GROMACS .gro file of C-alpha atoms in nm:
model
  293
    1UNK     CA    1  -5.043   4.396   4.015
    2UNK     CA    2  -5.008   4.122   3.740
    3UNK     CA    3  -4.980   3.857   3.969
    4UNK     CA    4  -5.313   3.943   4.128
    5UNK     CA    5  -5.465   3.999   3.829
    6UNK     CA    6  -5.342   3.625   3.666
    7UNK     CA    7  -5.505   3.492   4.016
    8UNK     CA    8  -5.836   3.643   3.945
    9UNK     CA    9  -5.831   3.486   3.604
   10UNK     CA   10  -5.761   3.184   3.809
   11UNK     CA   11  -6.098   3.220   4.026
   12UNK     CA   12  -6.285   3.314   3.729
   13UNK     CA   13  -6.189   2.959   3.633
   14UNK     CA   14  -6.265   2.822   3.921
   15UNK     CA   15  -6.573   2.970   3.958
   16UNK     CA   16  -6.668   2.847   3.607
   17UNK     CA   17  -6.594   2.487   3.679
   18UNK     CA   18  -6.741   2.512   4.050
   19UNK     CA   19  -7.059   2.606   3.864
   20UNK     CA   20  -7.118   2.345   3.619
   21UNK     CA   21  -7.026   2.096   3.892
   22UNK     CA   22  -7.264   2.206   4.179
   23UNK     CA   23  -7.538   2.167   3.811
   24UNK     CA   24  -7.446   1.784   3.893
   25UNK     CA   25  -7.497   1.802   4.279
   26UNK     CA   26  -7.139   1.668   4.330
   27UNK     CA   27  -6.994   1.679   4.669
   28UNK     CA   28  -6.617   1.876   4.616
   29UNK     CA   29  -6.376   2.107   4.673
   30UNK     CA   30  -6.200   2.294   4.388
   31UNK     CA   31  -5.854   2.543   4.449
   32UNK     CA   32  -5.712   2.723   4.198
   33UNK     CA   33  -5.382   2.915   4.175
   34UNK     CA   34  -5.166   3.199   3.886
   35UNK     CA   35  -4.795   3.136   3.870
   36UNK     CA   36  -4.625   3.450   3.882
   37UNK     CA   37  -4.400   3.639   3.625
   38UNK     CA   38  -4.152   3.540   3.837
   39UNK     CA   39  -4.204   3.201   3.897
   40UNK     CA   40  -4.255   3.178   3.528
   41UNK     CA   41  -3.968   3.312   3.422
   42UNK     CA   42  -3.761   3.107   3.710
   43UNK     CA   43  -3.934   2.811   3.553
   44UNK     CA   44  -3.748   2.873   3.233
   45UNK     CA   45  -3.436   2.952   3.331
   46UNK     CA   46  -3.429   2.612   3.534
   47UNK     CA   47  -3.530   2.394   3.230
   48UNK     CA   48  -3.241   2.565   3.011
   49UNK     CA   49  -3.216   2.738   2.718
   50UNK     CA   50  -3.382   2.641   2.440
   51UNK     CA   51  -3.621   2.371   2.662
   52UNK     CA   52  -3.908   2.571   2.557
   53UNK     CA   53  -3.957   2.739   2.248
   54UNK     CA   54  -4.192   2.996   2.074
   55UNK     CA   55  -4.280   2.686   1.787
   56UNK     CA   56  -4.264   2.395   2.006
   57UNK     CA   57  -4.257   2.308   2.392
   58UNK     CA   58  -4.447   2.567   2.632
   59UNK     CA   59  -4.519   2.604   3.009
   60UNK     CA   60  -4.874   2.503   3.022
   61UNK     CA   61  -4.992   2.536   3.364
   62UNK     CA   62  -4.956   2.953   3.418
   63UNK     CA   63  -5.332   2.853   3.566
   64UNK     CA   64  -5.365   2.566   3.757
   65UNK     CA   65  -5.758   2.412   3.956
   66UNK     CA   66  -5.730   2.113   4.145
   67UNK     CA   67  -6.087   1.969   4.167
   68UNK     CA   68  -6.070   1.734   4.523
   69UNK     CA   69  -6.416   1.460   4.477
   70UNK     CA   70  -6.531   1.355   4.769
   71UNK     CA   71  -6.606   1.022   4.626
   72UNK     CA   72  -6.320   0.806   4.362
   73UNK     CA   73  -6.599   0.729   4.093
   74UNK     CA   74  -6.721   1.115   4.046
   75UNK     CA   75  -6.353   1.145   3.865
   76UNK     CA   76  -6.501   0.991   3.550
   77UNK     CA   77  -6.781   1.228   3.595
   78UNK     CA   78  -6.583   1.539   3.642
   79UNK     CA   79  -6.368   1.455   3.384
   80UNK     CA   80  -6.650   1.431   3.141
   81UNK     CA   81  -6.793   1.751   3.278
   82UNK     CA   82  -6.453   1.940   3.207
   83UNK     CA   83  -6.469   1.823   2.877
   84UNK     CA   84  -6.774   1.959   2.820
   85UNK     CA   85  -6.682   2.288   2.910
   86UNK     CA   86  -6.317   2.354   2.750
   87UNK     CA   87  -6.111   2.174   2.461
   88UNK     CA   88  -5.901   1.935   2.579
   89UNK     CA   89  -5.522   1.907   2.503
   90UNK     CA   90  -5.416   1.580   2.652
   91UNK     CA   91  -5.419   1.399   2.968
   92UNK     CA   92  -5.198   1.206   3.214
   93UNK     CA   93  -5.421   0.914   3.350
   94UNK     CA   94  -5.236   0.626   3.516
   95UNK     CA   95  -5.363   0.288   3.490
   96UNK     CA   96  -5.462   0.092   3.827
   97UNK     CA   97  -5.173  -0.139   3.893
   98UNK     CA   98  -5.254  -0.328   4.221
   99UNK     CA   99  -4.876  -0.522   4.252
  100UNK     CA  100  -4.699  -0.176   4.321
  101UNK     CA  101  -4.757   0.167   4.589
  102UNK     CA  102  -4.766   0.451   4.384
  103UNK     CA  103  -4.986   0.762   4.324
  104UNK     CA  104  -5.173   0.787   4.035
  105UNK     CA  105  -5.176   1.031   3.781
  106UNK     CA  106  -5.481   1.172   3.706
  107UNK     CA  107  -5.408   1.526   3.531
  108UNK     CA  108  -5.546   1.736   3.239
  109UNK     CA  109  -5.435   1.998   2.979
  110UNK     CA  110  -5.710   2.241   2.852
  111UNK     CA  111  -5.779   2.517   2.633
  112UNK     CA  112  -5.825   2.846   2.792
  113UNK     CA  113  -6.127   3.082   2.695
  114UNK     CA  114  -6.040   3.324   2.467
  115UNK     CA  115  -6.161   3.591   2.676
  116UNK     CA  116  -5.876   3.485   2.937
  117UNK     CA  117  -5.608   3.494   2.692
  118UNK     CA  118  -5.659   3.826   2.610
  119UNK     CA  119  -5.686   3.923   2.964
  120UNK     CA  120  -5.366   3.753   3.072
  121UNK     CA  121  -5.058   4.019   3.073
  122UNK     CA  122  -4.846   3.731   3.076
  123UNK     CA  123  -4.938   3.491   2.755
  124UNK     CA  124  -4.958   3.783   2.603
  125UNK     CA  125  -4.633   3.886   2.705
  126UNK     CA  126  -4.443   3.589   2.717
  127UNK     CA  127  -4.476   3.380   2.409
  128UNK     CA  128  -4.326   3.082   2.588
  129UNK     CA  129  -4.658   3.056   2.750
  130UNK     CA  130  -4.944   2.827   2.627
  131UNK     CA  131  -5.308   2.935   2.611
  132UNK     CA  132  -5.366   2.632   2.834
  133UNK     CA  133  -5.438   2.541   3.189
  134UNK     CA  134  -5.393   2.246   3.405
  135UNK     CA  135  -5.668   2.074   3.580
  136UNK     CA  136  -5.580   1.768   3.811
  137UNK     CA  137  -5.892   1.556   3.939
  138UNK     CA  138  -5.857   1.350   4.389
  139UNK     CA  139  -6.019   1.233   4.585
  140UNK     CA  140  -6.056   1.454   4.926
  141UNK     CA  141  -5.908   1.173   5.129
  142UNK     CA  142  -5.596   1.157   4.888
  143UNK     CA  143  -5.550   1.552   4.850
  144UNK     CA  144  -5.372   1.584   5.179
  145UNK     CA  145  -5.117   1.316   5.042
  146UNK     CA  146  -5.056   1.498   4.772
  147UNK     CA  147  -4.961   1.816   4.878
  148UNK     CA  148  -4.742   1.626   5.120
  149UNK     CA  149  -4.596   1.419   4.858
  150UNK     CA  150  -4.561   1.776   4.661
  151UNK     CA  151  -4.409   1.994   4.857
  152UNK     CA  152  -4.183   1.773   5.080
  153UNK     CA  153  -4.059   1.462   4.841
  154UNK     CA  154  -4.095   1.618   4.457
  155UNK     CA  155  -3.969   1.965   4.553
  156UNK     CA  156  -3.674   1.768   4.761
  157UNK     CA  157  -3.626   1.465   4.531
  158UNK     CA  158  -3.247   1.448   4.628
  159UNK     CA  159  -3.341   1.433   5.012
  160UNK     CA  160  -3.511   1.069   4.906
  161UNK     CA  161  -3.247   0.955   4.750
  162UNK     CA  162  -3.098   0.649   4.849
  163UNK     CA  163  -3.419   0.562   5.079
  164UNK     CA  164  -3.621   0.346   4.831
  165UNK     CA  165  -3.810   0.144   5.139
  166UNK     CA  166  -3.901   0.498   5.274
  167UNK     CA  167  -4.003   0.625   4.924
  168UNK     CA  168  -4.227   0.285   4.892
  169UNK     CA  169  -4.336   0.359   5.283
  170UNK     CA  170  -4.459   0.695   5.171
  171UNK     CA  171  -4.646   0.564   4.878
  172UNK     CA  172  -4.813   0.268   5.106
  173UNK     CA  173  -4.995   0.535   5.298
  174UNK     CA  174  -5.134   0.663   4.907
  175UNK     CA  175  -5.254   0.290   4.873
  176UNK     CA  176  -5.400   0.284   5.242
  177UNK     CA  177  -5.636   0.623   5.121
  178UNK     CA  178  -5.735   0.485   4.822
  179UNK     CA  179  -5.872   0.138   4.951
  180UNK     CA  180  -6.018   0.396   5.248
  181UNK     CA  181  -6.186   0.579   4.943
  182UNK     CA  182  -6.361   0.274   4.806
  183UNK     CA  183  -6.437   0.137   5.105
  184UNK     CA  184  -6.616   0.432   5.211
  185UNK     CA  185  -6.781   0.380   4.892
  186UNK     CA  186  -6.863   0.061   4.945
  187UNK     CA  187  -6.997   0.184   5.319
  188UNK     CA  188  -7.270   0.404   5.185
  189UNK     CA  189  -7.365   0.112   4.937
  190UNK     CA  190  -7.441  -0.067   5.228
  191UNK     CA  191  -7.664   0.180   5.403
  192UNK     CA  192  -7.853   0.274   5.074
  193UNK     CA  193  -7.910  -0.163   5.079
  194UNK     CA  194  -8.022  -0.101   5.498
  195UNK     CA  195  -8.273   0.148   5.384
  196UNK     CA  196  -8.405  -0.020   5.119
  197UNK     CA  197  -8.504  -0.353   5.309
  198UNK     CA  198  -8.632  -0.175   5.563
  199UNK     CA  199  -8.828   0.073   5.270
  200UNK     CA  200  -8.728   0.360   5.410
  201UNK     CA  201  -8.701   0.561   5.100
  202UNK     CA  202  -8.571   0.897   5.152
  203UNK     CA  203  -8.241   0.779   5.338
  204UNK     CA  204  -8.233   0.542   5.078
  205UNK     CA  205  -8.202   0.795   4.799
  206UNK     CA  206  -7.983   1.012   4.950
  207UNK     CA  207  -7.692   0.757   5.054
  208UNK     CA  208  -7.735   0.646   4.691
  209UNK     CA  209  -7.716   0.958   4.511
  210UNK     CA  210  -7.471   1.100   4.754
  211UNK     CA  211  -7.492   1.460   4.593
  212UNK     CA  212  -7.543   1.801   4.746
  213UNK     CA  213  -7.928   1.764   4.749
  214UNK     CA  214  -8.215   1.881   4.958
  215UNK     CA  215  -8.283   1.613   5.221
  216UNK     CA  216  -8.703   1.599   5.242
  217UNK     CA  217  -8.891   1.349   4.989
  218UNK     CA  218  -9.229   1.470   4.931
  219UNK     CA  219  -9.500   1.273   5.048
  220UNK     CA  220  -9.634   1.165   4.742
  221UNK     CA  221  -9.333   1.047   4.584
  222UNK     CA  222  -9.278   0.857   4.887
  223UNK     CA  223  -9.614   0.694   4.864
  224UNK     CA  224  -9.552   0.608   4.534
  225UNK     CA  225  -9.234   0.461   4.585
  226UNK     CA  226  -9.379   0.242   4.831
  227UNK     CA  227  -9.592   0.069   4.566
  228UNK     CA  228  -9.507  -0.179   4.331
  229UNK     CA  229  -9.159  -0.233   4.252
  230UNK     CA  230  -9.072   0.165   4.234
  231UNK     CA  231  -8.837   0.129   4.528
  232UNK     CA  232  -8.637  -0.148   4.381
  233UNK     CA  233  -8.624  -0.008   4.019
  234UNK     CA  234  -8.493   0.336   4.207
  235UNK     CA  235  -8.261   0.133   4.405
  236UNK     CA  236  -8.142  -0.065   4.119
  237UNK     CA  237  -8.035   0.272   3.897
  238UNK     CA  238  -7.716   0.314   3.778
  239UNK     CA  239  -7.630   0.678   3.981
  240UNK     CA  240  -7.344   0.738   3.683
  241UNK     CA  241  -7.546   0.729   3.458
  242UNK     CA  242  -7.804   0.909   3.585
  243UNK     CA  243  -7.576   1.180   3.669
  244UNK     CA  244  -7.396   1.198   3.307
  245UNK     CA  245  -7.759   1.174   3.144
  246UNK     CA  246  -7.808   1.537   3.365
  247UNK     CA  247  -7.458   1.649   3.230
  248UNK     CA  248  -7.516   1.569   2.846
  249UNK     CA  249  -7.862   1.655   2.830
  250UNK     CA  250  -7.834   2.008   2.956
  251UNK     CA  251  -8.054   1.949   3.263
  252UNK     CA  252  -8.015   2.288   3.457
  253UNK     CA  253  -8.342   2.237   3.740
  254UNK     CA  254  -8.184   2.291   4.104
  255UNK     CA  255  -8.116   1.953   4.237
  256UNK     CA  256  -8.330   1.784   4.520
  257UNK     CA  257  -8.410   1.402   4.608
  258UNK     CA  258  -8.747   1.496   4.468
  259UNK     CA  259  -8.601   1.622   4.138
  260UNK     CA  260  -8.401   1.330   4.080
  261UNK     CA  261  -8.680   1.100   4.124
  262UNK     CA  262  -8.839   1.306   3.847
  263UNK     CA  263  -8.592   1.249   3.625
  264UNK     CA  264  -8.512   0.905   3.688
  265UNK     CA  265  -8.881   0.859   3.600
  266UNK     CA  266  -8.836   1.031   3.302
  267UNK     CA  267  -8.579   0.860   3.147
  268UNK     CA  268  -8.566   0.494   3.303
  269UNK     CA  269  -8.905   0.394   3.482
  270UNK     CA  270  -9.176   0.609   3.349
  271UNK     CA  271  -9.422   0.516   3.588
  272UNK     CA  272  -9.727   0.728   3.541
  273UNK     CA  273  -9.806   0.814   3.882
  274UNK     CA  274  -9.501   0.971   3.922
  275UNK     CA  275  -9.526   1.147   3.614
  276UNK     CA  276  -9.863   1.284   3.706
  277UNK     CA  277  -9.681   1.461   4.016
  278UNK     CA  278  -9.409   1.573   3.833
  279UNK     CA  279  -9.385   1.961   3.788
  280UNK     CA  280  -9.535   2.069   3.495
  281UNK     CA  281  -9.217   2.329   3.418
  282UNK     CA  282  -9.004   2.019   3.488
  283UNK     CA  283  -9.174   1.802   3.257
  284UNK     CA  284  -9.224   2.031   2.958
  285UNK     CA  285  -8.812   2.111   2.986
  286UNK     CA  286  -8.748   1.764   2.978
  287UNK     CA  287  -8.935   1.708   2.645
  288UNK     CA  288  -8.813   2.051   2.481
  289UNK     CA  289  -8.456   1.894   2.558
  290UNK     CA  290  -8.543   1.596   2.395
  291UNK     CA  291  -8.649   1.802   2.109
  292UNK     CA  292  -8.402   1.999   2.077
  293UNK     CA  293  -8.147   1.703   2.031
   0.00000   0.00000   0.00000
């Protein structure tokens, strides 16, 4: 019965984080998982006596999310979401190094909620356990590769000894998914560019933005688009920033192409005409945000 409980203290988690980043319209997939008391305590007994202790060294991952982005440059953005959300402890981020194959790290250490540390049997049983869970941030093409890597070379590590070309071999195919990722980046930057020559707005927006949006651009918005040099100022935003100006300002409005053009006016172009067809609910939470900070 623990061990089902811990897990639902693990979706609760999940559900928490899953929340804040459908507020962003980012396109993911986030699991989440409870080690057992028994896996726990097999985890201590493995490192030895006196590996963890009561003042010092604890198990930190009891709770575990893996957050899978279906796009390499929402990690910053997730990261800074996290953040946001829970303290963090400290991180394991491995620097690009293009001369060698190997995964990189890109794993977190937060505080817990208090009101899931009293609700966990086992922290508050087992004072070798930390009030912290682990969060690690992939891409969805790399998250197959990793539970590969995970369950068949790191759990085995003695049945790749001795076989450095096929350890390298296995980390090539990493290095093949992560130029895929970018260059299905780079793909969609190429469309967006398509549509925009050819002014067709609304596909434009959408492969730029690539969030979980509504698909239909109002016809007004797309008139005014048309004019001027709307298009090209919307085409030129920076989409990160855009995105992180939603996450630190608080912006809670359900996401469409429409809203975002709203608040791209807002805080970049303010063109009037949009303005004037801007929502009036949307506008006046926009400047009682501003207010506020």
């Amino acid at each position: 019965m623990s061990g089902n409980y811990e897990q639902v203290l693990a979706k609760s988690l999940q559900a928490t984080i899953e929340s804040e980043l459908d507020r962003l319209g980012l396109l993911f997939r986030v699991f989440s998982r409870a080690k057992s008391k028994t896996s726990i305590e097999s985890k201590i007994e493995s490192k030895g006596v006196g590996y963890y202790s009561a003042d010092g060294k604890k198990i930190q991952d009891l709770f575990g999310v893996r957050i899978a982005l279906y796009f390499p440059d929402d990690i910053n953005i997730a990261r800074q979401a996290l953040e946001k959300l829970y303290p963090l402890v400290s991180q394991e981020v491995d620097p690009h190094d293009a001369s060698q194959f190997q995964a990189l790290r890109c794993n977190f250490v937060f505080k817990l909620p208090e009101t899931i540390v009293q609700d966990s049997q086992i922290i508050r049983t087992n004072e070798l356990v930390d009030r912290t869970f682990e969060v690690q941030l992939r891409t969805v093409l790399s998250e197959g590769w990793h539970e590969v890597e995970h369950d068949l070379r790191y759990k085995c590590k003695e049945d790749w000894e001795k076989h450095a070309d096929l350890n390298r071999a296995l980390n090539g195919i990493y290095a093949s998914l992560e130029t895929s990722d970018w260059g299905m980046m780079r793909l969609f930057e190429d469309l967006t560019y398509r549509h925009y020559k050819a002014k067709e707005w609304a596909p434009m927006l959408r492969n730029k933005f690539r969030l979980r949006t509504g698909n239909d651009l109002s016809l007004k918005l797309e008139n005014i688009i048309g004019q001027d040099d709307i298009g090209k100022l919307l085409y030129r935003l920076d989409r990160t920033e855009l995105i992180l100006k939603i996450l630190n300002k608080g912006i809670r409005f359900p996401l469409t192409i429409n809203t975002l053009v709203y608040i791209a006016n807002y805080y970049y172009i303010r063109d009037s005409r949009i303005s004037n067809v801007t929502p009036t609910a949307l506008s006046r939470a926009l400047d009682e945000l501003e207010l506020s900070q």
